[in-house]
Tab-separated table of C-alpha atoms and ligand atoms in Angstrom:
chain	number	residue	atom	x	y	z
A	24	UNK	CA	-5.755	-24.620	-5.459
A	25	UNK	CA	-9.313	-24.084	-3.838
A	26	UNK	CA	-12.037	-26.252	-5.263
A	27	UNK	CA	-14.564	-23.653	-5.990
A	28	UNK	CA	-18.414	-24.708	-5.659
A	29	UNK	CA	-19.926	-21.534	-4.600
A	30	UNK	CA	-21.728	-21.620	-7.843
A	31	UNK	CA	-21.665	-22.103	-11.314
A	32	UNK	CA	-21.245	-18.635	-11.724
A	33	UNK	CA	-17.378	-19.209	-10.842
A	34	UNK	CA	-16.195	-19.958	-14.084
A	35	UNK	CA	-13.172	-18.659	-16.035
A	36	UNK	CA	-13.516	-18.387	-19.789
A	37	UNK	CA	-12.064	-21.510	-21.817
A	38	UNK	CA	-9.067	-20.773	-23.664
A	39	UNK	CA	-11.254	-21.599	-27.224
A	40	UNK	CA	-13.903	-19.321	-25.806
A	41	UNK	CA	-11.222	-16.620	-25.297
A	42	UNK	CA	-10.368	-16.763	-29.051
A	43	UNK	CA	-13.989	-16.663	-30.118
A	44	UNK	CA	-14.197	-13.256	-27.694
A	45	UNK	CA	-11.508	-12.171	-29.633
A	46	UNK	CA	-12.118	-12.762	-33.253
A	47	UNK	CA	-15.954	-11.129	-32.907
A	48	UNK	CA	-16.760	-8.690	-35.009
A	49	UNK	CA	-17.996	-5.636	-33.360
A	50	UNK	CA	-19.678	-2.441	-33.403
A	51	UNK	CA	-22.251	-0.108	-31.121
A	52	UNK	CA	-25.436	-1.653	-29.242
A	53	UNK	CA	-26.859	1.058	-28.080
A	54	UNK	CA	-26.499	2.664	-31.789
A	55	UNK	CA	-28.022	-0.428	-33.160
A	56	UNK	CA	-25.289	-1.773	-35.308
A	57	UNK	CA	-23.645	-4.647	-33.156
A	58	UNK	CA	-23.628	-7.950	-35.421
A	59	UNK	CA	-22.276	-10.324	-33.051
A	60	UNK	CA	-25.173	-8.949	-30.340
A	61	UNK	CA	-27.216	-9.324	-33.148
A	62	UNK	CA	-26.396	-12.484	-34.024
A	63	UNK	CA	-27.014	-14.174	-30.192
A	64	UNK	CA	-30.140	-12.330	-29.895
A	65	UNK	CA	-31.257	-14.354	-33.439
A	66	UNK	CA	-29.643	-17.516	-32.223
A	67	UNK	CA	-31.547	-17.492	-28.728
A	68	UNK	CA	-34.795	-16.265	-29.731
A	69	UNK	CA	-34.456	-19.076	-32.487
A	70	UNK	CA	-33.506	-21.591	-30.047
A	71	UNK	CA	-36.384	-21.208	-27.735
A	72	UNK	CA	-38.916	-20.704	-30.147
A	73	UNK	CA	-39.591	-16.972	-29.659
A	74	UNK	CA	-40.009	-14.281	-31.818
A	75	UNK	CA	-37.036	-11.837	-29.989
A	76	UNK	CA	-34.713	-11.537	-27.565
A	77	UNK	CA	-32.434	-8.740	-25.591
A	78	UNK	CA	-29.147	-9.235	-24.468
A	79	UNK	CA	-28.629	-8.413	-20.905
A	80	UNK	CA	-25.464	-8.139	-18.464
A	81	UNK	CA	-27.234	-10.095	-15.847
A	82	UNK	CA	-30.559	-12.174	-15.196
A	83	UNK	CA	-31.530	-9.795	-12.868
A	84	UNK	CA	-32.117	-7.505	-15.187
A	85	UNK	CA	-33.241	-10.051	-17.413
A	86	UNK	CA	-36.040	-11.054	-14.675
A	87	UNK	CA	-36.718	-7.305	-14.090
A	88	UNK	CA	-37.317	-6.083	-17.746
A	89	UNK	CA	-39.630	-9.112	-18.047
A	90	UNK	CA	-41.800	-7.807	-15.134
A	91	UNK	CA	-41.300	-4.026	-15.740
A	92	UNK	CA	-42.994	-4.983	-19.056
A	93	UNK	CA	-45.686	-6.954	-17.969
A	94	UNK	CA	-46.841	-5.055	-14.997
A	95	UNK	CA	-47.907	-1.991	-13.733
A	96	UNK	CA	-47.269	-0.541	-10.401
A	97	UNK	CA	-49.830	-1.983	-8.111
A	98	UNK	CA	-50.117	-5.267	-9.234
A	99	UNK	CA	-49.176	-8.798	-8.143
A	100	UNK	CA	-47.224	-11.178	-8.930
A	101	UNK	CA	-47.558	-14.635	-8.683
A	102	UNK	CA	-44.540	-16.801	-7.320
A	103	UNK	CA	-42.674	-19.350	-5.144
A	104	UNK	CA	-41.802	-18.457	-1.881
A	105	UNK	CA	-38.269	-19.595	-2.578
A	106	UNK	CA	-37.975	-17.849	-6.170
A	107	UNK	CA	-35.089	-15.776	-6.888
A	108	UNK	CA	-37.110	-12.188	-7.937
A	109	UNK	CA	-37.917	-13.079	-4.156
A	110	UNK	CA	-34.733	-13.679	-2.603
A	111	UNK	CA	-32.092	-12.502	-4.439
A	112	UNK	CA	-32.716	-9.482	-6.839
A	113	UNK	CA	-32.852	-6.769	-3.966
A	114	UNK	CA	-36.240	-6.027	-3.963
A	115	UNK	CA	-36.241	-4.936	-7.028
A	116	UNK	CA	-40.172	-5.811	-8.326
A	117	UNK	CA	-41.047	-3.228	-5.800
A	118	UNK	CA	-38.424	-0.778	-6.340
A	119	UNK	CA	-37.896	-0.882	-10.209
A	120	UNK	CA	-41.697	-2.025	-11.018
A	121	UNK	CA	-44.410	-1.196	-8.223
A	122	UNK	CA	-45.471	-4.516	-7.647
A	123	UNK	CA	-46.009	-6.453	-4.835
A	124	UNK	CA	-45.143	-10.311	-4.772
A	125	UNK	CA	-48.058	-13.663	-3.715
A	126	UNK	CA	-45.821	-16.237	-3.154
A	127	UNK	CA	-46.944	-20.426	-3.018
A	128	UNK	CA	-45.654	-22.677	-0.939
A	129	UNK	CA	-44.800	-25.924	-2.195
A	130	UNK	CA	-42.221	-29.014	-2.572
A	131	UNK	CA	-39.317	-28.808	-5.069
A	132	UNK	CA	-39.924	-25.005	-5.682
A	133	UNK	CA	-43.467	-26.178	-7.262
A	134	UNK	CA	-47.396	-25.747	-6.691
A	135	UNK	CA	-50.107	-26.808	-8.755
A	136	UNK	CA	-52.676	-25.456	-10.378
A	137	UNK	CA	-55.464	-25.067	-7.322
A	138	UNK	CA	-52.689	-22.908	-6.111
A	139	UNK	CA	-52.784	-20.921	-8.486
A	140	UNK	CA	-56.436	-20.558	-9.246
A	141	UNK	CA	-56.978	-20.171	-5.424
A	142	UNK	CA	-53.852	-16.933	-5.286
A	143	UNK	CA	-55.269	-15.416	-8.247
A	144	UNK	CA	-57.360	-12.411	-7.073
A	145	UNK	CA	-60.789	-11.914	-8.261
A	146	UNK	CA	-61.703	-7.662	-10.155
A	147	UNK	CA	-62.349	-5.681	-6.496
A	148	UNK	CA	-61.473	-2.283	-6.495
A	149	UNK	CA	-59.976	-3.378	-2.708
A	150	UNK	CA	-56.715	-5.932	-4.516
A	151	UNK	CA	-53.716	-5.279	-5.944
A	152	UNK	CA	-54.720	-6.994	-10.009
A	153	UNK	CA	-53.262	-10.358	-10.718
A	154	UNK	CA	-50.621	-10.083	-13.307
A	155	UNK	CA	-48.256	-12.211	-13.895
A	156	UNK	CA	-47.030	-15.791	-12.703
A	157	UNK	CA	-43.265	-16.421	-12.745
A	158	UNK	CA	-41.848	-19.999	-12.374
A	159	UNK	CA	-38.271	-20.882	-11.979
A	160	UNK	CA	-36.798	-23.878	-13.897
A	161	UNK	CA	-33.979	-25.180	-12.635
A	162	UNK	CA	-35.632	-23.903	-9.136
A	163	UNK	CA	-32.424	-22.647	-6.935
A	164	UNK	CA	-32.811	-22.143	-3.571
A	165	UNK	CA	-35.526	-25.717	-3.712
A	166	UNK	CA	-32.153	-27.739	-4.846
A	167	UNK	CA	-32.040	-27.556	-8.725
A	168	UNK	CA	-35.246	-29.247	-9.245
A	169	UNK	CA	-36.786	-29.255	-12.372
A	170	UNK	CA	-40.308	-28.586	-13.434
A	171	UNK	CA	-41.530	-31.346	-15.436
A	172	UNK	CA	-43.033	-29.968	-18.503
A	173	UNK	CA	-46.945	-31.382	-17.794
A	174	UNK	CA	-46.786	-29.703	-14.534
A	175	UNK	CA	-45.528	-26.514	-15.766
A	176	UNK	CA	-48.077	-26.300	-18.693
A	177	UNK	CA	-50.989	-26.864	-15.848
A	178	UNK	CA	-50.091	-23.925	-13.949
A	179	UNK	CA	-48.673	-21.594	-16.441
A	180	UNK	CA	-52.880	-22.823	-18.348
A	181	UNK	CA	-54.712	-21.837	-15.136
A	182	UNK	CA	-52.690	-18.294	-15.221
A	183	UNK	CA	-53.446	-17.436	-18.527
A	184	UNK	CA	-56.909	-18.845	-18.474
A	185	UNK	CA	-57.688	-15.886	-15.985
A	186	UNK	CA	-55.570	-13.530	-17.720
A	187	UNK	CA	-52.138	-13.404	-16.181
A	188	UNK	CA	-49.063	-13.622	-18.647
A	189	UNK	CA	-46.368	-15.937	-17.573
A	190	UNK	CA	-42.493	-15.335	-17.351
A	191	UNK	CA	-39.738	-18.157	-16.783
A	192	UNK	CA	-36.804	-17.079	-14.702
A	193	UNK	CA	-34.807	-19.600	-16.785
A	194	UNK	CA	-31.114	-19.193	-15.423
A	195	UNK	CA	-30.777	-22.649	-15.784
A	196	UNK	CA	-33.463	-24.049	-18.533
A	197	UNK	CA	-30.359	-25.503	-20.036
A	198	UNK	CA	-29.546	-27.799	-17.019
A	199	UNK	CA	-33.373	-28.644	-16.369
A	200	UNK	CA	-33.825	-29.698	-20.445
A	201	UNK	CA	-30.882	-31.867	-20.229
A	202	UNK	CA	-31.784	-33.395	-17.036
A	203	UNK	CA	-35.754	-33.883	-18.186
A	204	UNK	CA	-34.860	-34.587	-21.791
A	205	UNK	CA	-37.170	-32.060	-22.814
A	206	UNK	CA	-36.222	-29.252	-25.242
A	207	UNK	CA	-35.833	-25.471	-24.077
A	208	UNK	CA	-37.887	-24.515	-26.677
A	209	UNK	CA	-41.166	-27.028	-25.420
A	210	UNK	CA	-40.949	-25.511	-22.172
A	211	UNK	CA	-40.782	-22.033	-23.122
A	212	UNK	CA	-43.529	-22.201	-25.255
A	213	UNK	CA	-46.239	-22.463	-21.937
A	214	UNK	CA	-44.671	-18.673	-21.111
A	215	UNK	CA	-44.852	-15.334	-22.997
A	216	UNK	CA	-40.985	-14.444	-21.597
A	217	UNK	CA	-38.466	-16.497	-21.035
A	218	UNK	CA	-34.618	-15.261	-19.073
A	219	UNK	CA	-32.078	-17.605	-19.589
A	220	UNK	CA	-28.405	-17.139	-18.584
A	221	UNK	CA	-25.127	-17.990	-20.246
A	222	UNK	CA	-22.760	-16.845	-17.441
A	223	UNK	CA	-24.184	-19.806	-14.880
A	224	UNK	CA	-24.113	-23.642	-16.304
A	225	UNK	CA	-22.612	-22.395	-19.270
A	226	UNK	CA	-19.622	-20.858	-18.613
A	227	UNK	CA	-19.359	-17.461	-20.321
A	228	UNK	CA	-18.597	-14.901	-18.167
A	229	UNK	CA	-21.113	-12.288	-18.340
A	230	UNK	CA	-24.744	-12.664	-19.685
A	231	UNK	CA	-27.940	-13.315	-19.959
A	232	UNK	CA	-31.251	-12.675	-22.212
A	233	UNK	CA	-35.053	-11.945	-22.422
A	234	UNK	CA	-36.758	-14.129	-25.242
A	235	UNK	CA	-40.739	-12.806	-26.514
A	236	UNK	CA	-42.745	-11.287	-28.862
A	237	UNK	CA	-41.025	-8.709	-30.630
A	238	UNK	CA	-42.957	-5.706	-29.516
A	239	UNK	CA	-42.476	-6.775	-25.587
A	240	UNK	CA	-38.586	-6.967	-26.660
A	241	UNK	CA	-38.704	-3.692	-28.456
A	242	UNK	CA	-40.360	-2.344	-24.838
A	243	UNK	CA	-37.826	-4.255	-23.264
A	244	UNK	CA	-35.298	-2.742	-24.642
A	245	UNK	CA	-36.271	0.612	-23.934
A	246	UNK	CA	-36.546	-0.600	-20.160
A	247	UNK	CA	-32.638	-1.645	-20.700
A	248	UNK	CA	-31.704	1.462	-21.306
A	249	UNK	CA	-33.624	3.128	-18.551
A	250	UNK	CA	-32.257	0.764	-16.224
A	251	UNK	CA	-28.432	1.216	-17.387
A	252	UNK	CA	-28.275	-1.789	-19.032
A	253	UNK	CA	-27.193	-0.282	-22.752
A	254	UNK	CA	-23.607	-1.991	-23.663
A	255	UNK	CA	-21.612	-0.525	-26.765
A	256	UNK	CA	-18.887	-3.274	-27.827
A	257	UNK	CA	-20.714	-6.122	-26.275
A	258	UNK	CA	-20.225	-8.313	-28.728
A	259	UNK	CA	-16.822	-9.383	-26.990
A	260	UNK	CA	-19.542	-10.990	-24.883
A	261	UNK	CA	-21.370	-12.195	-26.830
A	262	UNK	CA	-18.864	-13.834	-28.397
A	263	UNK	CA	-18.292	-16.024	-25.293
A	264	UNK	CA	-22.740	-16.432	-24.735
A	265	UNK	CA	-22.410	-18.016	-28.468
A	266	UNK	CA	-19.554	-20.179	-27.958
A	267	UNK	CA	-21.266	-21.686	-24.594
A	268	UNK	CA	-24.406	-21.944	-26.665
A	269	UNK	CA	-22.370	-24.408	-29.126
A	270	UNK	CA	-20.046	-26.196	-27.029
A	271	UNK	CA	-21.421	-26.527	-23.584
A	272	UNK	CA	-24.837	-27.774	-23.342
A	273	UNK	CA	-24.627	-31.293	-23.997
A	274	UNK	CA	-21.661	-31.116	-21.013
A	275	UNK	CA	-24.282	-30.124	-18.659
A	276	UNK	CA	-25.007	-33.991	-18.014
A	277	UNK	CA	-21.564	-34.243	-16.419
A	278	UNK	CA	-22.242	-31.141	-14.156
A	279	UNK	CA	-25.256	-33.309	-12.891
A	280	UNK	CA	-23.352	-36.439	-12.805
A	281	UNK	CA	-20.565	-34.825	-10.635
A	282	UNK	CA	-23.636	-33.390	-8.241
A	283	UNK	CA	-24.734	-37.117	-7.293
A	284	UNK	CA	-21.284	-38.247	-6.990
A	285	UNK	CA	-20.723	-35.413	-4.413
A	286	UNK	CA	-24.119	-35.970	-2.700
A	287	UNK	CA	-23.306	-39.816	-2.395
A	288	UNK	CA	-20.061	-39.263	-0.955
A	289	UNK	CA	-21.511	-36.190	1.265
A	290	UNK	CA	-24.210	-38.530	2.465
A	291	UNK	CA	-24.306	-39.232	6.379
A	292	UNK	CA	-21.666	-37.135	7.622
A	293	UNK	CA	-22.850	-37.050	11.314
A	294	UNK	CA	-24.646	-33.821	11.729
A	295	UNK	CA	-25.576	-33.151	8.587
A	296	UNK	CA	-28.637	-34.152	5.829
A	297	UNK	CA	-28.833	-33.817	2.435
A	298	UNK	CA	-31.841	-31.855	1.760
A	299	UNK	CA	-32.920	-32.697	-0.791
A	300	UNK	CA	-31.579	-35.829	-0.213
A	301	UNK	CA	-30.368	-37.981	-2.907
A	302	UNK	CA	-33.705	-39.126	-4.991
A	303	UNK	CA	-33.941	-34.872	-5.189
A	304	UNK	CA	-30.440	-34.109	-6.750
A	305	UNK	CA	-31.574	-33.467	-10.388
A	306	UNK	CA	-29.298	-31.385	-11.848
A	307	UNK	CA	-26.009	-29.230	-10.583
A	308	UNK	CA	-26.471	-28.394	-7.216
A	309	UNK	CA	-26.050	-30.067	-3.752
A	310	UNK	CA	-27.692	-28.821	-0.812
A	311	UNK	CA	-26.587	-29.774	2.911
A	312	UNK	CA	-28.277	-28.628	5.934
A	313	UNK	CA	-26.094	-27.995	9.220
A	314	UNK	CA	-26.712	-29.441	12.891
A	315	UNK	CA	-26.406	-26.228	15.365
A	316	UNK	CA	-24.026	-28.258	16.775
A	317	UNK	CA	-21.466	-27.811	13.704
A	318	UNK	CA	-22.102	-24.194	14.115
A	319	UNK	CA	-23.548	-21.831	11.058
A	320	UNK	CA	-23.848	-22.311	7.600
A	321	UNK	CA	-21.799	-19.153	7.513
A	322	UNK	CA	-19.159	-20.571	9.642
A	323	UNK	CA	-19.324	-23.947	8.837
A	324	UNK	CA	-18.141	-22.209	4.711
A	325	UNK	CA	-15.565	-20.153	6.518
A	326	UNK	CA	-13.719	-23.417	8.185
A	327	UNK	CA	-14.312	-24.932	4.799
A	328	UNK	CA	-12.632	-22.455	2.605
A	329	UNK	CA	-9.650	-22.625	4.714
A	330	UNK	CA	-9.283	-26.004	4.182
A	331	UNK	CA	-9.656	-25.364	0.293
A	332	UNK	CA	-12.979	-26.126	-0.673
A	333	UNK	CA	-15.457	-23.202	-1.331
A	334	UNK	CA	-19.490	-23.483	-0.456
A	335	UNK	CA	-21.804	-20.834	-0.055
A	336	UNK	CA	-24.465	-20.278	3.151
A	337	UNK	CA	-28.060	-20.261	1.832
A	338	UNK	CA	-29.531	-19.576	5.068
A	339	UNK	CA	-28.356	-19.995	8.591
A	340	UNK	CA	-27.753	-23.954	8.654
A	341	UNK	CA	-27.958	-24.611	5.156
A	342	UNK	CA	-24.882	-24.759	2.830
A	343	UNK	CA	-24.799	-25.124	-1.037
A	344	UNK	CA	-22.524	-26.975	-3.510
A	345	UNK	CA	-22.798	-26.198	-7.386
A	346	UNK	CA	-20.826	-28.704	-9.644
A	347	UNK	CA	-19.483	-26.871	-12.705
A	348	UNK	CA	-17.324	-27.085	-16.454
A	349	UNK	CA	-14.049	-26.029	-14.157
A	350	UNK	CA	-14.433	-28.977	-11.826
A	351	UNK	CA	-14.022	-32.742	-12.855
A	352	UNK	CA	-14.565	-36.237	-11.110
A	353	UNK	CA	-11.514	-35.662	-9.186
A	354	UNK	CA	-12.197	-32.486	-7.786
A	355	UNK	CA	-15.387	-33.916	-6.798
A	356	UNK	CA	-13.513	-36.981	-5.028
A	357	UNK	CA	-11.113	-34.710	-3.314
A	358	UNK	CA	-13.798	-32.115	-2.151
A	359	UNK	CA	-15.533	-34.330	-0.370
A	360	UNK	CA	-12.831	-36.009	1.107
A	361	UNK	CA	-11.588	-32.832	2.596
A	362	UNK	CA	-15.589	-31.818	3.438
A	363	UNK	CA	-16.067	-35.376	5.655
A	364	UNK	CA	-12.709	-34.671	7.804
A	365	UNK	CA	-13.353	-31.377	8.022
A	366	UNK	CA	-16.631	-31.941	9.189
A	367	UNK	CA	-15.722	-35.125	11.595
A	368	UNK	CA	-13.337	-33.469	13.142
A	369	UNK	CA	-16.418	-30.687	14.102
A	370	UNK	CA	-18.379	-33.003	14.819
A	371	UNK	CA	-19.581	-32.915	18.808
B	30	LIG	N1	-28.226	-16.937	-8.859
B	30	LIG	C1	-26.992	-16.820	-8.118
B	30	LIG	C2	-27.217	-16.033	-6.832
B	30	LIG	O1	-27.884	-14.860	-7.098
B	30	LIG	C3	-27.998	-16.779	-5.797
B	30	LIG	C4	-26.435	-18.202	-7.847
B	30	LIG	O2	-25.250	-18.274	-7.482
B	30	LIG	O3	-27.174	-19.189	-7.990
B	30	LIG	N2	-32.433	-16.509	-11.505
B	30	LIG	C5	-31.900	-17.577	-10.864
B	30	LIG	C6	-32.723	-18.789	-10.667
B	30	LIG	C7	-30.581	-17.517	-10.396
B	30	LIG	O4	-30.099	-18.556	-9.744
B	30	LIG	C8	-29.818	-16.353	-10.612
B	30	LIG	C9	-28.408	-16.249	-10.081
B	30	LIG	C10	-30.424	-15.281	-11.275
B	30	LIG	C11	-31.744	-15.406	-11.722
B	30	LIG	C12	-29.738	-13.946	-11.480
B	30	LIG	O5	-28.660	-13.981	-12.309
B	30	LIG	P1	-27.545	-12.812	-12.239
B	30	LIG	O6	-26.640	-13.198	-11.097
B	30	LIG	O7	-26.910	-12.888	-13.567
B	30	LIG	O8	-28.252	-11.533	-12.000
């Protein structure tokens, strides 16, 4: 069977999580009478300390509700170059919300807050308005860093000190909080919205939410519907988002574990570097950039998946690795046993 470390995204339901799908009580979102949607939205917004939250079917949408409702057409946002509403959400700030994107530069997927004060715009009738900063914790496409939690409260106090509102694209908060040792809740509090994601670290198969104050949510929720995102029964998945919320969080330090136990045994394969390299691996994921010589990321994944292990190009000589609750220590062992001869035998 392929070892699958595309992402953590690859999960299949646990059997117990099946039966919690299956035993939820149910009715009609969009009507308003769903009591297991009801009762994750409660549980999340609780969690992180926020007044409300939305149940969405992706964090996309999570990430794109957040900004539809703090923006207007015209205005900026404030990001990293490597964020996700960047790279991976198909343009959609400009298409679903009018906005335009200043992105930082910066190690680990982080800037500081001179960065910020000097991207922020001054009031010119000539600029696009300064709106809203996003940060991303875990930070993706940087290697699954994590923001540590003084850092994060500079830069999300210089935004708000000259007016922007702050979002966290929090796919993986979980993962960063029990890698930092800081709660979800602490680090949510420096935003106004908060996405976090139950079908990534987690496990459950489809899901995500926007946490807030309750009027944004109520806006938010409006947005949802505009944007196709209203979901009758969807407390089957909510079901599973609950169920990940009380039985894997704590496993997340394994996930981690299992990502420096890959990167050590990944470590100087001729022709490839760890990057980050192994002080950087903080949480799940494993990043491993490709000599031209070994051909593209894209092809290096292709020869790899025919040998049975799966990795994903992020770029055109960089590969990616995400440990997750469907692969254990020995999966781990064997991947990178088959990765290194696989690799060797490429090697020029
Ligand atoms: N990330 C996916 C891909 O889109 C790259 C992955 O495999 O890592 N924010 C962050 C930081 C994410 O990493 C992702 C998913 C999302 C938002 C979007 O979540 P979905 O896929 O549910 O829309």
């Amino acid at each position: 069977m392929d070892i699958d470390l595309r992402s953590d995204t690859v999960t299949q339901p646990t059997a117990a999580m099946r039966q919690a799908m299956m035993a939820a009580p149910l009715g009609d979102d969009v009507l308003g009478d769903e009591p297991t949607v009801h009762a994750l939205e409660a549980k999340v917004a609780a969690l992180l300390g926020k007044e409300a939250a939305l149940f969405t079917p992706s964090g996309t949408m999570a990430n794109q509700l957040a900004i539809r409702c703090h923006t207007e057409p015209g205005d900026e946002i404030v990001a990293h170059a490597e964020s996700h509403i960047i790279h991976y959400e198909t343009g959609s700030p400009a298409a679903l919300s009018g906005c335009m994107i200043r992105s930082l530069e910066g190690a680990r997927g982080q800037f500081d807050a001179d960065a910020v004060h000097a991207a922020i715009r001054g009031h010119d009738i000539h600029s696009p308005r300064s709106r809203l900063l996003v940060l991303e914790n875990t930070q993706n496409r940087a290697g699954g860093t994590v923001w540590p939690l003084q850092a994060a409260q500079a830069v999300a106090a210089a935004a708000r000190t000259a007016g922007l509102t702050v979002h966290i694209d929090g796919a993986r908060l979980f993962n960063a909080s029990i890698a930092a040792g800081y709660s979800v809740a602490s680090f949510a509090s420096i935003a106004d919205t908060v996405s976090v994601c139950f079908s990534k670290g987690l496990g459950a198969p489809v899901g995500s939410a926007l946490c807030g104050p309750a009027p944004l949510i109520t806006r938010a929720r409006r947005f949802r519907k505009m944007f196709g995102g209203g979901m009758r029964q969807s407390g089957l998945l909510a079901a599973a988002c609950i169920h990940a919320l009380d039985h894997h969080v704590e496993r997340l330090a394994e996930d981690h574990a299992n990502a420096r136990l890959l990167a050590t045994l990944l470590g100087g394969i001729p022709g490839t570097r760890l990057d980050p390299g192994l002080d950087g691996i903080e949480t799940n994921m494993v990043f491993l950039s490709i000599d031209p010589s070994l051909g593209t990321a894209a092809e290096v994944c292709t020869r790899l998946a025919a040998v049975g292990v799966r990795m994903i190009p992020m770029g055109a000589r960089r590969i990616r690795a995400v440990t997750h609750l469907d692969v254990d220590r020995a999966a781990i062992e064997r991947a990178a046993g088959v990765v290194r001869s696989m690799l060797a035998r490429s090697a020029p």
